Amino acid sequence: ALAATVDGAYLFIGETDGHTIRKVVVETGEVSTLAGSGQSGSVDGVGTNALITNPSGMAVDVDNTFVYFSDALFNTQQIRRLEIATGAVTTLAGSFNGNVDAFGRDALFRSPAGVALNGAGTVL
């Protein structure tokens, strides 16, 4: 998965086999890990204390504050958010495999493959 800031200064790469989200500074080529430890899982946290399973379908908000992504593989079926400045990962919706309309973690998905933002930066 790949997403870029509106100004094109940064790229964000979701490494599905590496269970991380990496940031690339376009001007210098510098690469750093923003979130994920390399171990598959679903734990909200900051930086390498967060566990990510299969980051995909990424989008950056218009303020370049957050990267939104789907995280889906086997039992993990979630929509999550990464705060760019801090590396904090938060689960917005979903938990396990299923098909349930609800709010937050009570909502269940079957293989969410992406996210989209509208012009105001709201997750669709």
PDB file of C-alpha atoms in Angstrom:
ATOM      1  CA  ALA A   1       0.000   0.000   0.000  1.00  0.00           C
ATOM      2  CA  LEU A   2       1.143   3.525  -0.725  1.00  0.00           C
ATOM      3  CA  ALA A   3      -0.108   7.010   0.178  1.00  0.00           C
ATOM      4  CA  ALA A   4       1.366  10.507  -0.104  1.00  0.00           C
ATOM      5  CA  THR A   5       0.875  13.808   1.665  1.00  0.00           C
ATOM      6  CA  VAL A   6      -1.030  16.454  -0.291  1.00  0.00           C
ATOM      7  CA  ASP A   7       2.172  18.429  -0.890  1.00  0.00           C
ATOM      8  CA  GLY A   8       4.060  15.314  -2.008  1.00  0.00           C
ATOM      9  CA  ALA A   9       6.766  15.747   0.637  1.00  0.00           C
ATOM     10  CA  TYR A  10       6.230  12.322   2.231  1.00  0.00           C
ATOM     11  CA  LEU A  11       5.262   8.852   1.086  1.00  0.00           C
ATOM     12  CA  PHE A  12       3.847   6.229   3.425  1.00  0.00           C
ATOM     13  CA  ILE A  13       4.336   2.560   2.651  1.00  0.00           C
ATOM     14  CA  GLY A  14       2.325  -0.223   4.255  1.00  0.00           C
ATOM     15  CA  GLU A  15       4.563  -3.286   4.441  1.00  0.00           C
ATOM     16  CA  THR A  16       2.225  -6.257   4.512  1.00  0.00           C
ATOM     17  CA  ASP A  17       4.913  -8.865   5.181  1.00  0.00           C
ATOM     18  CA  GLY A  18       6.839  -6.538   7.496  1.00  0.00           C
ATOM     19  CA  HIS A  19       3.753  -5.518   9.528  1.00  0.00           C
ATOM     20  CA  THR A  20       4.885  -1.879   9.572  1.00  0.00           C
ATOM     21  CA  ILE A  21       4.122   1.521   8.091  1.00  0.00           C
ATOM     22  CA  ARG A  22       7.200   3.335   6.824  1.00  0.00           C
ATOM     23  CA  LYS A  23       7.686   7.003   5.946  1.00  0.00           C
ATOM     24  CA  VAL A  24       9.836   8.194   3.042  1.00  0.00           C
ATOM     25  CA  VAL A  25      11.055  11.800   2.888  1.00  0.00           C
ATOM     26  CA  VAL A  26      10.797  12.362  -0.863  1.00  0.00           C
ATOM     27  CA  GLU A  27      13.442  15.115  -1.050  1.00  0.00           C
ATOM     28  CA  THR A  28      16.174  13.126   0.725  1.00  0.00           C
ATOM     29  CA  GLY A  29      15.055   9.508   0.305  1.00  0.00           C
ATOM     30  CA  GLU A  30      15.285   8.951   4.069  1.00  0.00           C
ATOM     31  CA  VAL A  31      13.152   6.000   5.208  1.00  0.00           C
ATOM     32  CA  SER A  32      11.957   5.455   8.786  1.00  0.00           C
ATOM     33  CA  THR A  33       9.481   3.144  10.498  1.00  0.00           C
ATOM     34  CA  LEU A  34       6.537   5.097  11.926  1.00  0.00           C
ATOM     35  CA  ALA A  35       4.563   2.217  13.394  1.00  0.00           C
ATOM     36  CA  GLY A  36       4.695  -1.525  13.839  1.00  0.00           C
ATOM     37  CA  SER A  37       7.268  -3.824  15.356  1.00  0.00           C
ATOM     38  CA  GLY A  38       7.555  -6.315  12.520  1.00  0.00           C
ATOM     39  CA  GLN A  39       5.360  -8.740  14.464  1.00  0.00           C
ATOM     40  CA  SER A  40       1.829  -9.365  13.216  1.00  0.00           C
ATOM     41  CA  GLY A  41      -0.974  -8.395  15.572  1.00  0.00           C
ATOM     42  CA  SER A  42      -3.571  -5.831  16.499  1.00  0.00           C
ATOM     43  CA  VAL A  43      -2.480  -3.598  19.363  1.00  0.00           C
ATOM     44  CA  ASP A  44      -2.988   0.156  19.491  1.00  0.00           C
ATOM     45  CA  GLY A  45       0.137   1.983  20.623  1.00  0.00           C
ATOM     46  CA  VAL A  46       2.895   4.379  19.641  1.00  0.00           C
ATOM     47  CA  GLY A  47       5.625   3.545  17.151  1.00  0.00           C
ATOM     48  CA  THR A  48       7.039   0.048  17.504  1.00  0.00           C
ATOM     49  CA  ASN A  49       4.711  -0.632  20.456  1.00  0.00           C
ATOM     50  CA  ALA A  50       1.799  -0.805  17.997  1.00  0.00           C
ATOM     51  CA  LEU A  51       1.119  -4.107  16.274  1.00  0.00           C
ATOM     52  CA  ILE A  52      -0.112  -4.061  12.688  1.00  0.00           C
ATOM     53  CA  THR A  53      -1.111  -7.088  10.632  1.00  0.00           C
ATOM     54  CA  ASN A  54      -1.601  -6.206   6.980  1.00  0.00           C
ATOM     55  CA  PRO A  55      -1.681  -2.452   6.272  1.00  0.00           C
ATOM     56  CA  SER A  56      -3.372  -1.662   2.978  1.00  0.00           C
ATOM     57  CA  GLY A  57      -5.675   0.830   1.299  1.00  0.00           C
ATOM     58  CA  MET A  58      -3.986   3.879   2.771  1.00  0.00           C
ATOM     59  CA  ALA A  59      -5.044   7.552   2.580  1.00  0.00           C
ATOM     60  CA  VAL A  60      -3.576  10.743   4.092  1.00  0.00           C
ATOM     61  CA  ASP A  61      -5.905  13.499   5.322  1.00  0.00           C
ATOM     62  CA  VAL A  62      -5.782  16.989   3.782  1.00  0.00           C
ATOM     63  CA  ASP A  63      -4.001  18.431   6.834  1.00  0.00           C
ATOM     64  CA  ASN A  64      -1.221  15.803   6.621  1.00  0.00           C
ATOM     65  CA  THR A  65      -2.003  14.801  10.205  1.00  0.00           C
ATOM     66  CA  PHE A  66      -3.193  11.207   9.853  1.00  0.00           C
ATOM     67  CA  VAL A  67      -2.726   8.163   7.645  1.00  0.00           C
ATOM     68  CA  TYR A  68      -5.884   6.039   7.550  1.00  0.00           C
ATOM     69  CA  PHE A  69      -5.559   2.391   6.549  1.00  0.00           C
ATOM     70  CA  SER A  70      -7.330  -0.922   6.499  1.00  0.00           C
ATOM     71  CA  ASP A  71      -5.687  -3.730   8.428  1.00  0.00           C
ATOM     72  CA  ALA A  72      -7.115  -7.071   7.405  1.00  0.00           C
ATOM     73  CA  LEU A  73      -5.786 -10.614   7.443  1.00  0.00           C
ATOM     74  CA  PHE A  74      -7.395 -13.698   8.987  1.00  0.00           C
ATOM     75  CA  ASN A  75      -8.989 -12.551  12.277  1.00  0.00           C
ATOM     76  CA  THR A  76      -7.897  -8.904  12.121  1.00  0.00           C
ATOM     77  CA  GLN A  77     -10.477  -6.869  10.168  1.00  0.00           C
ATOM     78  CA  GLN A  78     -10.070  -3.207  11.062  1.00  0.00           C
ATOM     79  CA  ILE A  79      -9.964   0.413   9.928  1.00  0.00           C
ATOM     80  CA  ARG A  80      -7.136   2.182  11.752  1.00  0.00           C
ATOM     81  CA  ARG A  81      -5.476   5.593  11.977  1.00  0.00           C
ATOM     82  CA  LEU A  82      -1.802   6.531  12.333  1.00  0.00           C
ATOM     83  CA  GLU A  83      -0.907   9.978  13.673  1.00  0.00           C
ATOM     84  CA  ILE A  84       2.047  11.097  11.560  1.00  0.00           C
ATOM     85  CA  ALA A  85       3.702  13.344  14.177  1.00  0.00           C
ATOM     86  CA  THR A  86       3.702  10.774  16.997  1.00  0.00           C
ATOM     87  CA  GLY A  87       3.397   7.349  15.370  1.00  0.00           C
ATOM     88  CA  ALA A  88       0.304   6.595  17.476  1.00  0.00           C
ATOM     89  CA  VAL A  89      -1.948   3.904  15.981  1.00  0.00           C
ATOM     90  CA  THR A  90      -5.639   3.838  16.940  1.00  0.00           C
ATOM     91  CA  THR A  91      -8.314   1.388  15.839  1.00  0.00           C
ATOM     92  CA  LEU A  92     -11.368   3.293  14.578  1.00  0.00           C
ATOM     93  CA  ALA A  93     -13.648   0.414  13.629  1.00  0.00           C
ATOM     94  CA  GLY A  94     -13.718  -3.348  13.468  1.00  0.00           C
ATOM     95  CA  SER A  95     -12.075  -6.161  15.329  1.00  0.00           C
ATOM     96  CA  PHE A  96     -12.681  -9.707  14.111  1.00  0.00           C
ATOM     97  CA  ASN A  97     -14.012 -11.246  10.918  1.00  0.00           C
ATOM     98  CA  GLY A  98     -17.748 -10.792  10.464  1.00  0.00           C
ATOM     99  CA  ASN A  99     -20.495  -8.654   9.024  1.00  0.00           C
ATOM    100  CA  VAL A 100     -22.114  -6.502  11.724  1.00  0.00           C
ATOM    101  CA  ASP A 101     -23.340  -2.914  11.500  1.00  0.00           C
ATOM    102  CA  ALA A 102     -22.317  -1.100  14.694  1.00  0.00           C
ATOM    103  CA  PHE A 103     -20.034   1.615  16.056  1.00  0.00           C
ATOM    104  CA  GLY A 104     -16.276   1.449  16.623  1.00  0.00           C
ATOM    105  CA  ARG A 105     -14.826  -1.941  17.499  1.00  0.00           C
ATOM    106  CA  ASP A 106     -18.314  -3.489  17.610  1.00  0.00           C
ATOM    107  CA  ALA A 107     -18.574  -3.159  13.818  1.00  0.00           C
ATOM    108  CA  LEU A 108     -17.347  -6.259  12.009  1.00  0.00           C
ATOM    109  CA  PHE A 109     -15.887  -6.420   8.495  1.00  0.00           C
ATOM    110  CA  ARG A 110     -14.889  -9.105   6.018  1.00  0.00           C
ATOM    111  CA  SER A 111     -11.577  -8.143   4.411  1.00  0.00           C
ATOM    112  CA  PRO A 112     -11.766  -4.346   4.190  1.00  0.00           C
ATOM    113  CA  ALA A 113      -9.379  -3.485   1.384  1.00  0.00           C
ATOM    114  CA  GLY A 114      -9.133   0.272   1.615  1.00  0.00           C
ATOM    115  CA  VAL A 115     -10.288   3.622   2.866  1.00  0.00           C
ATOM    116  CA  ALA A 116     -11.172   6.898   1.182  1.00  0.00           C
ATOM    117  CA  LEU A 117     -11.416  10.461   2.436  1.00  0.00           C
ATOM    118  CA  ASN A 118     -13.787  13.127   1.181  1.00  0.00           C
ATOM    119  CA  GLY A 119     -12.699  16.723   0.479  1.00  0.00           C
ATOM    120  CA  ALA A 120     -13.154  17.647   4.142  1.00  0.00           C
ATOM    121  CA  GLY A 121     -10.882  14.789   5.227  1.00  0.00           C
ATOM    122  CA  THR A 122     -13.666  12.618   6.628  1.00  0.00           C
ATOM    123  CA  VAL A 123     -13.118   8.862   6.374  1.00  0.00           C
ATOM    124  CA  LEU A 124     -15.687   7.252   4.078  1.00  0.00           C
TER     125      LEU A 124
END
